[in-house]
């Protein structure tokens, strides 16, 4: 179970800041509030479609670990592209990259099912599922921290 807990702690961290601040990022690059809210819809739709396809594929092949890596392999080149994209201009390029990062294949249902499969006792299943969800929330808190390298103070 500890390996699955570790997945829950760190696996969602890379995409979370981009996803959390999508509408604010879109406003910062020049879109109105209404446009920013409307432009955040495609990433949600993409994430739902990819999550359902990934879950169905995992069920079909009876495999969990590779399917949990798909989201990370999806995000890594996109995060690198986001860092390499120069400031100024390129609003639609930045929008496309942030939409693809925010719409990554979310594999939380696969890990939750994996935990349920590995826990045979009903009482232990409830405890392990709740523990996993708490650890995912701790990972969400970690991902919401902001690091300012220019101040050299570390985490704020």
XYZ file of C-alpha atoms in Angstrom:
156
model
C 0.000 0.000 0.000
C 2.870 2.394 0.716
C 3.812 2.515 -2.961
C 0.270 3.481 -3.895
C 0.259 6.111 -1.162
C 3.480 7.520 -2.590
C 1.859 7.682 -6.028
C -1.036 9.612 -4.497
C 1.346 12.019 -2.795
C 3.572 12.988 -5.720
C 1.900 11.978 -8.990
C -0.514 14.894 -9.312
C 1.918 17.635 -8.247
C 3.354 18.596 -11.685
C -0.013 19.342 -13.289
C -1.792 20.854 -10.313
C -0.416 24.430 -10.413
C -1.132 24.761 -14.136
C -4.625 23.376 -13.620
C -5.342 25.518 -10.552
C -4.289 28.781 -12.150
C -5.538 28.162 -15.689
C -8.147 30.942 -15.754
C -5.786 33.405 -14.046
C -3.035 32.562 -16.538
C -5.435 33.106 -19.413
C -6.435 36.493 -17.960
C -2.768 37.435 -17.551
C -2.007 36.742 -21.206
C -4.801 39.050 -22.330
C -8.137 37.233 -22.332
C -11.188 38.716 -20.593
C -12.723 37.045 -17.540
C -15.541 35.554 -19.589
C -13.142 34.323 -22.284
C -10.837 32.838 -19.638
C -13.689 30.933 -18.056
C -14.899 29.683 -21.431
C -11.375 28.725 -22.525
C -10.976 26.533 -19.424
C -13.816 24.251 -20.573
C -11.796 22.357 -23.243
C -9.240 21.183 -20.677
C -11.985 19.821 -18.419
C -13.634 18.016 -21.323
C -10.274 16.631 -22.465
C -9.472 15.413 -18.957
C -12.835 13.656 -18.635
C -12.490 11.935 -22.005
C -8.898 10.849 -21.329
C -9.734 9.663 -17.810
C -12.582 7.500 -19.083
C -10.459 6.114 -21.938
C -7.539 5.401 -19.601
C -9.789 3.690 -17.054
C -11.460 1.582 -19.727
C -8.062 0.631 -21.167
C -6.778 -0.312 -17.718
C -9.812 -2.486 -17.126
C -9.564 -4.074 -20.576
C -5.870 -4.963 -20.268
C -6.043 -5.722 -16.523
C -2.981 -3.554 -15.953
C -2.608 -0.624 -13.559
C 1.012 0.486 -13.231
C 1.664 1.429 -16.873
C -1.643 3.258 -17.066
C -0.644 5.332 -14.040
C 2.508 6.440 -15.874
C 0.595 7.673 -18.923
C -0.389 10.927 -17.198
C 3.210 11.648 -16.229
C 4.570 10.863 -19.686
C 1.827 13.058 -21.137
C 2.763 16.044 -18.964
C 6.563 15.937 -19.030
C 7.141 17.236 -22.592
C 4.322 19.764 -22.196
C 5.807 21.162 -18.980
C 9.190 21.408 -20.712
C 7.541 23.233 -23.628
C 5.845 25.610 -21.195
C 9.199 26.457 -19.625
C 10.842 26.906 -23.031
C 8.105 29.184 -24.376
C 9.342 32.795 -24.280
C 7.318 35.508 -22.563
C 5.294 37.929 -24.629
C 3.001 37.018 -27.474
C 2.183 33.442 -28.388
C -1.122 33.533 -26.477
C -2.670 30.701 -28.461
C 0.458 28.558 -28.128
C 0.457 29.097 -24.364
C -3.277 28.398 -24.266
C -2.770 25.135 -26.170
C 0.027 23.957 -23.887
C -1.845 24.860 -20.682
C -4.996 23.171 -22.002
C -3.090 19.979 -22.771
C -1.372 20.026 -19.362
C -4.647 20.696 -17.543
C -6.427 18.018 -19.569
C -3.883 15.300 -18.747
C -5.131 11.704 -18.301
C -6.193 11.741 -14.647
C -5.540 8.302 -13.187
C -6.902 8.758 -9.662
C -9.763 6.276 -10.302
C -7.252 3.623 -11.376
C -5.184 3.988 -8.196
C -8.333 4.013 -6.054
C -9.497 0.786 -7.715
C -6.011 -0.674 -7.310
C -6.127 0.019 -3.579
C -9.554 -1.610 -3.339
C -8.278 -4.682 -5.204
C -5.322 -5.038 -2.839
C -7.427 -4.748 0.321
C -9.583 -7.784 0.952
C -11.165 -6.897 4.288
C -14.011 -4.373 4.074
C -12.873 -2.486 7.193
C -9.316 -2.209 5.928
C -10.579 -1.173 2.488
C -12.430 1.801 3.949
C -9.381 2.859 5.952
C -6.933 2.478 3.064
C -9.210 4.344 0.643
C -9.656 7.188 3.122
C -5.911 7.258 3.836
C -5.160 7.407 0.122
C -7.572 10.310 -0.369
C -6.023 12.216 2.542
C -2.548 11.675 1.100
C -3.739 12.956 -2.295
C -5.015 16.086 -0.545
C -1.637 16.503 1.190
C -0.016 16.308 -2.259
C -2.443 18.990 -3.430
C -1.356 21.247 -0.559
C 2.283 20.621 -1.446
C 1.627 21.497 -5.095
C -0.036 24.780 -4.143
C 3.141 26.084 -2.500
C 5.009 28.711 -4.471
C 8.766 28.852 -4.739
C 10.507 32.148 -5.429
C 14.104 31.454 -6.435
C 14.936 35.164 -6.712
C 14.440 35.742 -2.983
C 16.408 32.675 -1.862
C 14.052 32.261 1.076
C 12.737 28.923 -0.140
C 9.096 28.023 0.175
C 6.773 30.806 1.188
